[in-house]
Amino acid sequence: MNTTEQRNRFLAFAFAGADLLLEVDRQGVISFALGAAHPMAIDDASNLLNRSLLSLIADCDAGLVRYLLASLETVKRFGPLRIGCVTEEGTEQIMLNGCRFPGQEDVVCITLSYGDRNGPAIATAARDQHTGLIEAQNFEDAALEAIQCAKKAGQEIKLSLFSLEGQEAFASRVDGEVAEAFLEQTGAILRAKSYADTAGLQGDGKYAILHAADVEPSAITDQLQQASLSLDPKKEGIRVESGSIEIKSEMSAKDAASALSFAVKQFAQDDTGIIRKEGLSRSLEILMKETGAKMSSFRSALTSDKLRFMQQPIVDLQTKALHHYEVLVRFEENQSPFQMIRFAEDTGLIMELDDIILKQAIAHLSHQDADPSLKLAVNVSGRSLSSPKFISNLYKAMTKLNFQRSRLMLEITESSIIEDLDQADRVIQKIRKLGHQVCLDDFGAGAASFQYLRALTVDFIKIDGAYIRTALKRKREAMLLKAMAGLARDLGIGTIAESIETEDQSTMLQNLGIDQGQGYLFGRPAALHFLQNSGQAA
Ligand code: C2E
Ligand code: CA
Ligand code: CA
């Protein structure tokens, strides 16, 4: 084979995996360009010569690329990295690989490809603009994708957490620009070492990454410390603590991602104090183990015959006539399910519960022995409403019903968990169009209730019990209640007040114009024995 043939052969290899080949120096100045540059709105790749690679890259990713080019000594090969590329219409996601050839210390060969290689969750995850790291709320989905990918590839991966002590003090010691540069480097170091670009920002100075099992967290710790020292005029730097855990392959990818995300959340809040007491690695191990065990026990509770249901009446406040019942779950007799529900919401298991109750309620209402005037409201967590799988099950369950749809209502609880309000509203409207009424639960309990009301069109709001419990004692709460009632009336939305225990409360709420009430005064939760349809169509 002559030299030209050989060259063509290697070019063919290169183009098999990429659309654009570049050679750049340490500063990113392009000295060679071959291939297609159309995403950058450039017809001829040669027009890229002498331009900076960094000028083609979105701000949140530029730090990572700058870092990789500068660390030529330590990094011989990097990628595939998903980065944002600046185009005429905005930013487009592309894949970038890099390699340094032995003997050519100042040159990095870069390949860019425009196809979608990583999963959608990593691609579309919201990223912090200073560090380029995945925002906390998107970390679990990205982790799930990365774990699935590693499983397929038979690759062992680990989760590592990094806690940067004194980051705030450092930031106040140095210039704003230096603090920014440090954040950029932190993001770059973590992303460069991560698996499938799954590196996340979990809170101030708290980071989590998934990485190949052979990546040493201590090396990352050293690099982070070095970065802070080199930027610190006082040369004090910051202290980095790290902890790691293997992602066990015997857990399903979904459970592993949920357990990991739960552990990471605890790490970010550390409200149990376990991290302070046990250190990062040990507490991570404990948290993952406990979470895994709790998840399996929650799942077995869902199928156990101990699972019970209660119903509590909601009445018209003027006439006291029964309007409908709310279905409440019990895992243990006479015990509030609150803790279990909280945990299920944190780990995503809640949708499995919501799914079961919804189907049972449908079976009950469609049963021939059921009272035809019975109306049930089922709780659906905001978390479930964000899950494509739950939504598709919900639509399926709701397609063929042999009873009047107004007999089945939904109460949306924990709306604070809803990430995409527009998407949730689309689901709610589809359900309402079918003929089901939807209620926004715990209204006023969170700071963002009005925001939810703005984004979600519902038939009722259920005002949080906290207002009802205090309104007779505190004028302020009574005024707030009055305002909520007025607002709902103006919007044409019905109002329900919960936790009504006394006649005085009931009268006050009635005077404020609240439509319906629920509470011990009208009836405590009582056993509900779901009727099971045996084989006939629901
Ligand atoms: P929630 O939806 O706000 O339900 C009302 C809670 O207040 C129930 O507690 C009920 O027993 C209690 N309650 C009712 N009347 C009174 C009263 O007059 N005074 C007082 N002090 N409390 C009253 P429960 O059953 O312990 O449920 C706690 C929470 O757990 C529920 O709050 C709901 O968010 C969640 N939950 C319960 N069942 C389900 C379910 O099937 N699915 C989902 N996703 N969440 C559920
Ligand atoms: Ca409720
Ligand atoms: Ca409530």
Coordinates of C-alpha atoms and ligand atoms in Angstrom, one line a residue:
M1 CA 0.0 0.0 0.0
N2 CA 1.5 3.4 -1.0
T3 CA 1.5 6.4 1.3
T4 CA -1.6 8.0 -0.3
E5 CA -3.5 4.7 0.0
Q6 CA -2.5 4.4 3.6
R7 CA -3.5 8.0 4.4
N8 CA -6.9 7.5 2.8
R9 CA -7.3 4.3 4.8
F10 CA -6.7 6.1 8.1
L11 CA -8.9 9.0 7.1
A12 CA -11.7 6.5 6.4
F13 CA -11.2 5.1 9.9
A14 CA -11.4 8.5 11.4
F15 CA -14.5 9.4 9.4
A16 CA -16.2 6.2 10.4
G17 CA -16.6 7.7 13.8
A18 CA -16.7 11.4 13.2
D19 CA -17.9 14.2 11.0
L20 CA -15.2 16.7 11.5
L21 CA -11.4 16.2 12.3
L22 CA -9.5 19.0 13.9
E23 CA -6.0 19.6 15.2
V24 CA -5.6 22.2 17.8
D25 CA -2.9 23.5 20.1
R26 CA -3.0 23.9 23.8
Q27 CA -4.9 27.2 23.5
G28 CA -7.4 25.6 21.2
V29 CA -6.3 27.3 18.0
I30 CA -7.2 25.2 15.0
S31 CA -4.3 24.3 12.7
F32 CA -6.0 21.5 10.7
A33 CA -9.6 21.0 9.8
L34 CA -11.2 18.4 7.5
G35 CA -14.8 17.3 7.2
A36 CA -18.2 18.8 7.7
A37 CA -18.7 22.0 9.7
H38 CA -22.3 22.8 8.8
P39 CA -23.6 22.8 12.3
M40 CA -21.4 25.8 12.9
A41 CA -22.9 27.4 9.7
I42 CA -19.5 27.0 8.0
D43 CA -19.5 25.7 4.4
D44 CA -15.9 24.8 4.1
A45 CA -14.0 23.3 7.1
S46 CA -10.8 25.2 6.0
N47 CA -12.5 28.4 7.2
L48 CA -12.0 27.1 10.7
L49 CA -8.2 27.4 10.4
N50 CA -6.7 29.8 13.0
R51 CA -10.0 30.1 14.8
S52 CA -10.3 29.0 18.4
L53 CA -12.1 25.7 19.0
L54 CA -13.4 27.3 22.2
S55 CA -15.3 29.9 20.2
L56 CA -17.4 27.1 18.8
I57 CA -18.3 25.7 22.1
A58 CA -21.2 26.7 24.4
D59 CA -20.2 28.6 27.5
C60 CA -21.1 25.9 30.0
D61 CA -18.9 23.4 28.2
A62 CA -16.0 25.7 27.3
G63 CA -14.4 25.2 30.7
L64 CA -14.2 21.5 30.3
V65 CA -12.6 21.7 26.9
R66 CA -10.1 24.4 28.0
Y67 CA -9.2 22.2 30.9
L68 CA -8.7 19.1 28.8
L69 CA -6.5 20.9 26.3
A70 CA -4.4 22.4 29.1
S71 CA -3.9 19.0 30.8
L72 CA -2.3 17.4 27.9
E73 CA 0.4 15.8 30.1
T74 CA -2.1 13.9 32.2
V75 CA -4.9 13.3 29.7
K76 CA -3.9 11.3 26.7
R77 CA -7.4 10.6 25.4
F78 CA -10.8 12.0 26.3
G79 CA -14.4 11.6 25.3
P80 CA -16.9 10.8 24.0
L81 CA -18.1 14.1 25.6
R82 CA -21.4 15.6 24.8
I83 CA -20.9 19.3 24.4
G84 CA -22.9 22.2 23.2
C85 CA -21.8 23.6 19.9
V86 CA -22.6 27.2 19.0
T87 CA -24.7 27.4 15.8
E88 CA -26.6 30.2 14.2
E89 CA -29.8 29.1 15.8
G90 CA -28.5 28.5 19.3
T91 CA -26.7 25.5 20.7
E92 CA -26.6 22.0 19.2
Q93 CA -25.4 19.0 21.1
I94 CA -22.4 17.2 19.5
M95 CA -20.0 14.5 20.6
L96 CA -16.3 15.4 21.0
N97 CA -13.3 13.1 21.3
G98 CA -9.7 14.0 21.7
C99 CA -6.4 12.3 21.6
R100 CA -2.8 13.3 22.0
F101 CA -0.3 11.6 19.8
P102 CA 3.0 10.5 21.5
G103 CA 5.8 12.7 20.4
Q104 CA 3.5 15.6 19.4
E105 CA 3.1 17.2 22.8
D106 CA 1.5 20.4 21.6
V107 CA -1.1 19.0 19.3
V108 CA -4.5 17.5 20.2
C109 CA -6.4 15.6 17.5
I110 CA -10.1 16.3 18.0
T111 CA -13.0 14.6 16.3
L112 CA -16.5 16.0 16.4
S113 CA -19.6 14.0 15.5
Y114 CA -23.1 15.4 15.1
G115 CA -25.2 12.2 15.8
D116 CA -27.0 11.6 19.1
R117 CA -24.9 9.0 20.9
N118 CA -25.8 9.4 24.5
G119 CA -29.2 8.9 25.9
P120 CA -31.7 11.7 26.0
A121 CA -31.7 12.2 29.7
I122 CA -28.0 13.1 29.8
A123 CA -28.4 15.1 26.6
T124 CA -31.2 17.3 27.8
A125 CA -30.3 17.5 31.5
A126 CA -30.3 21.1 32.8
R127 CA -26.7 22.1 33.5
D128 CA -25.4 24.6 36.0
Q129 CA -24.0 27.5 33.9
H130 CA -20.8 28.0 36.0
T131 CA -19.7 24.4 36.2
G132 CA -21.5 22.7 33.3
L133 CA -22.6 20.0 35.8
I134 CA -26.0 18.4 35.7
E135 CA -28.5 20.1 38.0
A136 CA -29.6 18.1 41.1
Q137 CA -33.2 17.5 39.8
N138 CA -31.9 15.8 36.6
F139 CA -29.2 13.7 38.2
E140 CA -31.3 10.6 38.8
D141 CA -32.5 10.3 35.2
A142 CA -29.0 10.8 33.9
A143 CA -27.6 8.3 36.4
L144 CA -30.3 5.7 35.3
E145 CA -29.2 6.1 31.7
A146 CA -25.5 5.8 32.6
I147 CA -26.1 2.7 34.7
Q148 CA -28.1 1.1 31.9
C149 CA -25.4 1.9 29.5
A150 CA -22.6 0.5 31.8
K151 CA -24.7 -2.6 32.3
K152 CA -25.0 -3.2 28.6
A153 CA -21.3 -2.6 28.1
G154 CA -20.4 -4.9 31.1
Q155 CA -18.5 -2.0 32.7
E156 CA -18.2 -1.6 36.4
I157 CA -19.0 1.9 37.7
K158 CA -18.9 3.7 41.0
L159 CA -20.7 6.6 42.6
S160 CA -18.4 9.1 44.3
L161 CA -19.4 12.1 46.3
F162 CA -17.2 15.2 46.9
S163 CA -17.7 17.7 49.6
L164 CA -15.6 20.9 49.2
E165 CA -15.1 22.3 52.7
G166 CA -14.3 26.0 52.8
Q167 CA -15.5 26.7 49.3
E168 CA -17.4 29.7 50.6
A169 CA -14.4 31.1 52.5
F170 CA -12.3 30.6 49.4
A171 CA -14.8 32.5 47.3
S172 CA -14.8 35.4 49.7
R173 CA -10.9 35.5 49.8
V174 CA -10.4 35.7 46.1
D175 CA -11.7 37.9 43.2
G176 CA -15.1 37.1 41.7
E177 CA -13.3 36.1 38.5
V178 CA -11.0 33.7 40.3
A179 CA -13.9 32.1 42.1
E180 CA -15.7 31.7 38.8
A181 CA -12.5 30.1 37.3
F182 CA -12.4 27.7 40.2
L183 CA -16.0 26.6 39.7
E184 CA -15.3 26.1 36.0
Q185 CA -12.2 24.0 36.8
T186 CA -14.2 22.0 39.4
G187 CA -16.8 21.2 36.8
A188 CA -14.2 20.3 34.2
I189 CA -12.3 18.0 36.5
L190 CA -15.4 16.2 37.5
R191 CA -16.9 15.9 34.0
A192 CA -13.6 14.7 32.6
K193 CA -13.4 11.9 35.1
S194 CA -17.1 10.9 34.9
Y195 CA -18.8 8.1 33.1
A196 CA -21.0 9.2 30.2
D197 CA -20.7 12.8 31.5
T198 CA -22.8 12.0 34.5
A199 CA -21.4 14.5 37.0
G200 CA -23.8 16.5 39.1
L201 CA -24.0 19.6 41.3
Q202 CA -25.9 18.6 44.4
G203 CA -25.6 21.8 46.5
D204 CA -23.1 24.3 47.6
G205 CA -19.7 22.6 47.4
K206 CA -21.4 19.2 47.0
Y207 CA -20.9 17.1 43.9
A208 CA -21.7 13.6 42.8
I209 CA -20.3 11.7 39.8
L210 CA -20.6 8.3 38.3
H211 CA -17.2 7.0 37.0
A212 CA -15.5 3.9 35.8
A213 CA -14.4 1.6 38.7
D214 CA -10.7 2.2 37.9
V215 CA -10.9 5.9 38.3
E216 CA -9.4 6.8 41.7
P217 CA -11.5 9.4 43.6
S218 CA -8.3 10.4 45.5
A219 CA -6.8 11.5 42.2
I220 CA -9.9 13.7 41.7
T221 CA -9.6 15.0 45.2
D222 CA -5.9 15.9 44.6
Q223 CA -6.7 17.7 41.4
L224 CA -9.5 19.7 43.0
Q225 CA -7.2 20.7 45.9
Q226 CA -4.4 21.6 43.6
A227 CA -6.8 23.8 41.5
S228 CA -7.9 25.7 44.6
L229 CA -4.3 26.1 45.9
S230 CA -3.0 27.4 42.6
L231 CA -5.8 30.0 42.5
D232 CA -5.6 31.0 46.2
P233 CA -3.5 34.1 47.0
K234 CA -3.3 32.9 50.6
K235 CA -2.4 29.4 49.5
E236 CA -4.8 27.9 51.9
G237 CA -7.0 26.2 49.3
I238 CA -10.0 24.1 50.3
R239 CA -10.4 20.7 51.9
V240 CA -12.0 18.1 49.8
E241 CA -13.6 15.0 51.3
S242 CA -14.8 12.1 49.1
G243 CA -16.6 8.9 49.4
S244 CA -17.4 6.2 46.9
I245 CA -19.5 3.2 46.5
E246 CA -19.8 0.5 43.8
I247 CA -23.1 0.3 41.9
K248 CA -24.1 -3.2 42.6
S249 CA -25.1 -5.1 39.5
E250 CA -27.6 -7.3 41.3
M251 CA -29.9 -4.3 41.7
S252 CA -32.0 -3.3 38.7
A253 CA -30.8 -0.2 37.0
K254 CA -33.9 1.6 38.0
D255 CA -33.7 0.7 41.7
A256 CA -29.9 1.5 41.7
A257 CA -30.6 4.9 40.3
S258 CA -33.4 5.6 42.8
A259 CA -31.4 4.4 45.8
L260 CA -28.3 6.3 44.6
S261 CA -30.4 9.5 44.1
F262 CA -31.9 9.1 47.5
A263 CA -28.4 8.7 49.1
V264 CA -27.2 11.7 47.1
K265 CA -30.1 13.8 48.4
Q266 CA -29.3 12.8 52.0
F267 CA -25.7 13.8 51.3
A268 CA -26.7 17.2 50.0
Q269 CA -28.9 17.9 53.0
D270 CA -27.2 15.7 55.6
D271 CA -30.2 16.3 57.8
T272 CA -29.7 12.9 59.5
G273 CA -26.2 13.9 60.6
I274 CA -25.0 10.4 59.5
I275 CA -22.3 11.8 57.2
R276 CA -20.8 13.9 59.9
K277 CA -20.8 10.9 62.2
E278 CA -19.7 8.1 59.8
G279 CA -17.7 9.8 57.1
L280 CA -18.7 9.9 53.5
S281 CA -17.8 6.4 52.2
R282 CA -19.2 4.6 55.2
S283 CA -22.4 6.6 55.3
L284 CA -22.9 6.2 51.6
E285 CA -22.6 2.5 52.0
I286 CA -25.1 2.5 54.9
L287 CA -27.5 4.8 53.0
M288 CA -27.5 2.7 49.9
K289 CA -27.9 -0.5 51.8
E290 CA -30.8 0.9 53.9
T291 CA -32.4 2.5 51.0
G292 CA -32.2 -0.8 49.0
A293 CA -33.7 -2.7 51.9
K294 CA -36.5 -0.2 52.4
M295 CA -37.3 -0.2 48.8
S296 CA -37.8 -4.0 48.8
S297 CA -39.9 -3.8 51.9
F298 CA -42.0 -1.1 50.4
R299 CA -42.5 -3.3 47.3
S300 CA -43.5 -6.3 49.4
A301 CA -45.9 -4.1 51.4
L302 CA -47.6 -3.2 48.1
T303 CA -48.4 -6.8 47.4
S304 CA -48.9 -7.9 51.0
D305 CA -52.4 -8.6 52.4
K306 CA -51.6 -6.1 55.1
L307 CA -52.2 -3.2 52.6
R308 CA -55.5 -1.6 53.6
F309 CA -57.5 1.3 52.3
M310 CA -59.6 3.8 54.1
Q311 CA -62.2 6.3 52.9
Q312 CA -62.9 9.7 54.4
P313 CA -66.0 11.7 53.4
I314 CA -65.9 15.2 51.9
V315 CA -69.2 17.0 52.4
D316 CA -70.9 20.1 51.1
L317 CA -70.3 22.7 53.8
Q318 CA -73.7 24.3 53.4
T319 CA -75.9 21.2 53.3
K320 CA -73.5 18.7 54.9
A321 CA -74.5 16.3 52.1
L322 CA -71.8 13.8 51.1
H323 CA -70.0 14.8 48.0
H324 CA -67.3 12.1 47.6
Y325 CA -64.7 10.1 49.6
E326 CA -61.0 10.4 49.5
V327 CA -59.1 7.1 49.4
L328 CA -56.3 6.9 51.9
V329 CA -53.8 4.0 52.2
R330 CA -52.7 2.1 55.3
F331 CA -49.6 0.0 55.4
E332 CA -50.0 -0.8 59.1
E333 CA -53.3 -0.7 61.0
N334 CA -54.0 2.6 62.7
Q335 CA -50.8 4.1 61.4
S336 CA -50.4 7.1 59.2
P337 CA -48.7 6.2 56.0
F338 CA -46.9 9.5 55.9
Q339 CA -43.3 8.3 56.5
M340 CA -43.7 5.5 53.9
I341 CA -45.3 7.9 51.4
R342 CA -42.5 10.4 51.9
F343 CA -39.9 7.7 51.3
A344 CA -41.8 6.4 48.2
E345 CA -41.9 9.9 46.8
D346 CA -38.2 10.4 47.4
T347 CA -37.3 7.1 45.6
G348 CA -39.9 7.2 42.9
L349 CA -41.7 4.1 44.2
I350 CA -44.8 6.2 44.8
M351 CA -45.9 5.7 41.2
E352 CA -46.2 2.0 41.9
L353 CA -48.5 2.7 44.8
D354 CA -50.5 5.3 42.9
D355 CA -50.9 2.9 40.0
I356 CA -52.3 0.1 42.3
I357 CA -54.7 2.3 44.1
L358 CA -56.0 3.9 40.8
K359 CA -56.6 0.5 39.3
Q360 CA -58.3 -0.8 42.5
A361 CA -60.5 2.3 42.7
I362 CA -61.5 1.8 39.0
A363 CA -62.3 -1.9 39.6
H364 CA -64.4 -0.9 42.7
L365 CA -66.4 1.8 40.9
S366 CA -67.1 -0.4 38.0
H367 CA -68.2 -3.4 40.1
Q368 CA -71.8 -4.4 39.8
D369 CA -72.2 -4.4 43.6
A370 CA -70.9 -0.9 44.1
D371 CA -73.2 2.0 45.0
P372 CA -73.8 3.8 41.7
S373 CA -73.8 7.2 43.5
L374 CA -70.3 6.6 45.1
K375 CA -67.6 9.0 44.1
L376 CA -63.9 8.4 45.0
A377 CA -60.9 10.8 44.9
V378 CA -57.6 9.0 44.5
N379 CA -54.3 10.7 45.5
V380 CA -51.7 10.9 42.8
S381 CA -48.3 12.2 43.6
G382 CA -46.7 15.0 41.5
R383 CA -43.8 12.6 41.1
S384 CA -46.1 10.0 39.4
L385 CA -47.4 12.7 37.2
S386 CA -43.9 13.3 35.9
S387 CA -43.3 9.7 35.0
P388 CA -44.0 8.7 31.3
K389 CA -44.6 5.1 32.4
F390 CA -47.2 6.1 35.0
I391 CA -48.9 8.5 32.6
S392 CA -49.2 5.8 29.9
N393 CA -50.6 3.4 32.5
L394 CA -53.0 6.1 33.7
Y395 CA -54.4 6.7 30.2
K396 CA -54.7 2.9 29.6
A397 CA -56.6 2.4 32.8
M398 CA -58.8 5.3 32.0
T399 CA -59.7 4.5 28.4
K400 CA -62.6 2.1 28.9
L401 CA -64.8 2.8 32.0
N402 CA -68.3 1.5 32.4
F403 CA -69.2 4.1 35.0
Q404 CA -69.7 7.9 34.9
R405 CA -66.3 9.5 34.8
S406 CA -67.3 12.2 37.4
R407 CA -67.3 9.3 39.9
L408 CA -63.5 9.1 39.8
M409 CA -61.5 12.2 40.9
L410 CA -57.8 12.8 41.2
E411 CA -56.0 14.7 44.0
I412 CA -52.6 15.9 43.0
T413 CA -50.4 15.7 46.1
E414 CA -46.8 17.0 46.4
S415 CA -47.0 19.2 43.4
S416 CA -43.6 20.5 44.5
I417 CA -42.1 17.4 42.9
I418 CA -43.4 18.2 39.4
E419 CA -40.5 19.2 37.3
D420 CA -42.3 20.0 34.1
L421 CA -45.5 21.9 34.9
D422 CA -46.5 22.3 31.3
Q423 CA -46.3 18.6 30.7
A424 CA -48.2 17.9 33.9
D425 CA -50.9 20.3 32.8
R426 CA -51.3 18.5 29.5
V427 CA -51.9 15.3 31.4
I428 CA -54.4 17.0 33.7
Q429 CA -56.3 18.5 30.8
K430 CA -56.5 15.2 29.0
I431 CA -58.0 13.6 32.2
R432 CA -60.4 16.5 32.7
K433 CA -61.5 16.3 29.1
L434 CA -62.5 12.7 29.7
G435 CA -64.7 13.9 32.4
H436 CA -62.7 13.4 35.7
Q437 CA -62.4 16.3 38.1
V438 CA -58.9 17.1 39.4
C439 CA -58.1 18.7 42.7
L440 CA -54.8 20.4 43.8
D441 CA -54.0 19.0 47.3
D442 CA -52.3 20.8 50.2
F443 CA -52.9 24.3 48.7
G444 CA -51.0 26.9 50.5
A445 CA -48.6 24.5 52.2
G446 CA -45.7 25.3 49.9
A447 CA -44.3 28.6 48.9
A448 CA -45.1 27.9 45.2
S449 CA -48.8 27.1 45.5
F450 CA -49.8 30.1 43.4
Q451 CA -47.3 29.1 40.8
Y452 CA -48.9 25.7 40.5
L453 CA -52.3 27.2 40.3
R454 CA -51.1 29.4 37.5
A455 CA -49.6 26.5 35.6
L456 CA -52.2 23.8 36.3
T457 CA -55.9 24.2 35.4
V458 CA -57.9 22.2 38.0
D459 CA -61.5 21.9 39.3
F460 CA -60.7 22.2 43.0
I461 CA -58.1 23.3 45.4
K462 CA -57.9 21.6 48.8
I463 CA -56.6 24.1 51.3
D464 CA -54.0 22.7 53.6
G465 CA -55.1 21.7 57.0
A466 CA -52.6 24.0 58.7
Y467 CA -54.7 27.1 57.9
I468 CA -57.9 25.5 59.2
R469 CA -56.2 24.5 62.5
T470 CA -55.0 28.0 63.2
A471 CA -57.6 30.3 61.6
L472 CA -59.7 30.6 64.7
K473 CA -56.7 31.6 66.8
R474 CA -54.8 33.8 64.3
K475 CA -56.5 36.6 62.4
R476 CA -53.7 36.5 59.8
E477 CA -54.4 32.9 58.8
A478 CA -58.1 33.7 58.6
M479 CA -57.4 36.5 56.2
L480 CA -55.2 34.2 54.1
L481 CA -58.0 31.7 54.0
K482 CA -60.4 34.3 53.0
A483 CA -58.1 35.5 50.2
M484 CA -57.7 31.9 48.9
A485 CA -61.4 31.4 48.9
G486 CA -61.9 34.7 47.0
L487 CA -59.2 33.9 44.5
A488 CA -60.6 30.4 43.8
R489 CA -64.1 31.9 43.4
D490 CA -62.8 34.5 40.9
L491 CA -61.1 31.7 39.0
G492 CA -64.2 29.5 39.0
I493 CA -62.4 26.8 41.0
G494 CA -64.1 24.9 43.8
T495 CA -62.6 24.9 47.3
I496 CA -62.3 22.1 49.9
A497 CA -61.0 22.7 53.4
E498 CA -59.4 19.7 55.2
S499 CA -58.8 18.8 58.8
I500 CA -62.1 20.3 60.1
E501 CA -62.5 19.0 63.6
T502 CA -65.1 21.4 65.2
E503 CA -68.4 23.0 64.5
D504 CA -66.8 26.5 65.0
Q505 CA -64.3 25.8 62.2
S506 CA -67.0 24.5 59.9
T507 CA -69.1 27.6 60.5
M508 CA -66.1 29.9 59.9
L509 CA -65.2 28.2 56.6
Q510 CA -68.8 28.2 55.5
N511 CA -68.9 32.0 56.1
L512 CA -65.7 32.4 54.1
G513 CA -67.4 30.8 51.2
I514 CA -65.5 27.5 51.1
D515 CA -67.5 24.9 49.2
Q516 CA -66.6 21.6 50.8
G517 CA -65.1 20.2 53.9
Q518 CA -63.3 17.1 55.2
G519 CA -62.3 16.2 58.7
Y520 CA -63.0 14.3 61.8
L521 CA -66.1 16.4 62.4
F522 CA -67.8 14.8 59.3
G523 CA -66.2 11.4 59.6
R524 CA -62.8 9.8 60.3
P525 CA -61.2 7.6 57.7
A526 CA -63.1 4.3 57.7
A527 CA -62.2 0.9 56.2
L528 CA -62.8 0.6 52.5
H529 CA -62.9 -2.9 51.1
F530 CA -62.2 -2.6 47.4
L531 CA -64.5 -4.8 45.4
Q532 CA -62.5 -6.9 42.9
N533 CA -63.8 -7.4 39.4
S534 CA -63.3 -11.0 38.6
G535 CA -62.3 -11.1 35.0
Q536 CA -64.9 -8.8 33.5
A537 CA -63.9 -5.7 31.6
A538 CA -63.4 -2.6 33.7
Ligands
C2E1 P1 -53.7 14.2 52.7 O1 -53.9 13.8 51.3 O2 -53.6 15.6 53.0 O3 -54.7 13.4 53.5 C1 -55.4 13.9 54.6 C2 -54.7 13.4 55.9 O4 -55.3 14.1 57.0 C3 -55.0 12.0 56.1 O5 -53.9 11.5 56.8 C4 -56.2 12.0 57.1 O6 -56.3 10.8 57.9 C5 -55.9 13.2 57.9 N1 -57.1 13.8 58.4 C6 -58.3 13.8 57.9 N2 -59.2 14.5 58.7 C7 -58.4 15.0 59.7 C8 -58.8 15.8 60.8 O7 -59.9 16.3 61.1 N3 -57.8 16.2 61.7 C9 -56.5 15.7 61.5 N4 -55.6 16.1 62.4 N5 -56.1 14.9 60.4 C10 -57.1 14.6 59.5 P2 -53.2 10.1 56.4 O8 -54.2 9.1 56.0 O9 -52.2 9.8 57.5 O10 -52.4 10.5 55.1 C11 -51.3 11.4 55.2 C12 -50.9 11.8 53.8 O11 -50.3 10.6 53.1 C13 -52.0 12.2 52.9 O12 -52.3 13.6 53.2 C14 -51.4 12.0 51.5 O13 -50.6 13.1 51.2 C15 -50.6 10.8 51.7 N6 -51.4 9.6 51.2 C16 -52.3 8.9 51.9 N7 -52.8 7.9 51.1 C17 -52.2 8.1 49.9 C18 -52.3 7.4 48.7 O14 -53.1 6.5 48.5 N8 -51.5 7.9 47.6 C19 -50.7 8.9 47.8 N9 -49.9 9.3 46.7 N10 -50.6 9.6 48.9 C20 -51.4 9.2 50.0
CA2 CA -55.1 14.1 49.6
CA3 CA -54.1 17.6 52.1

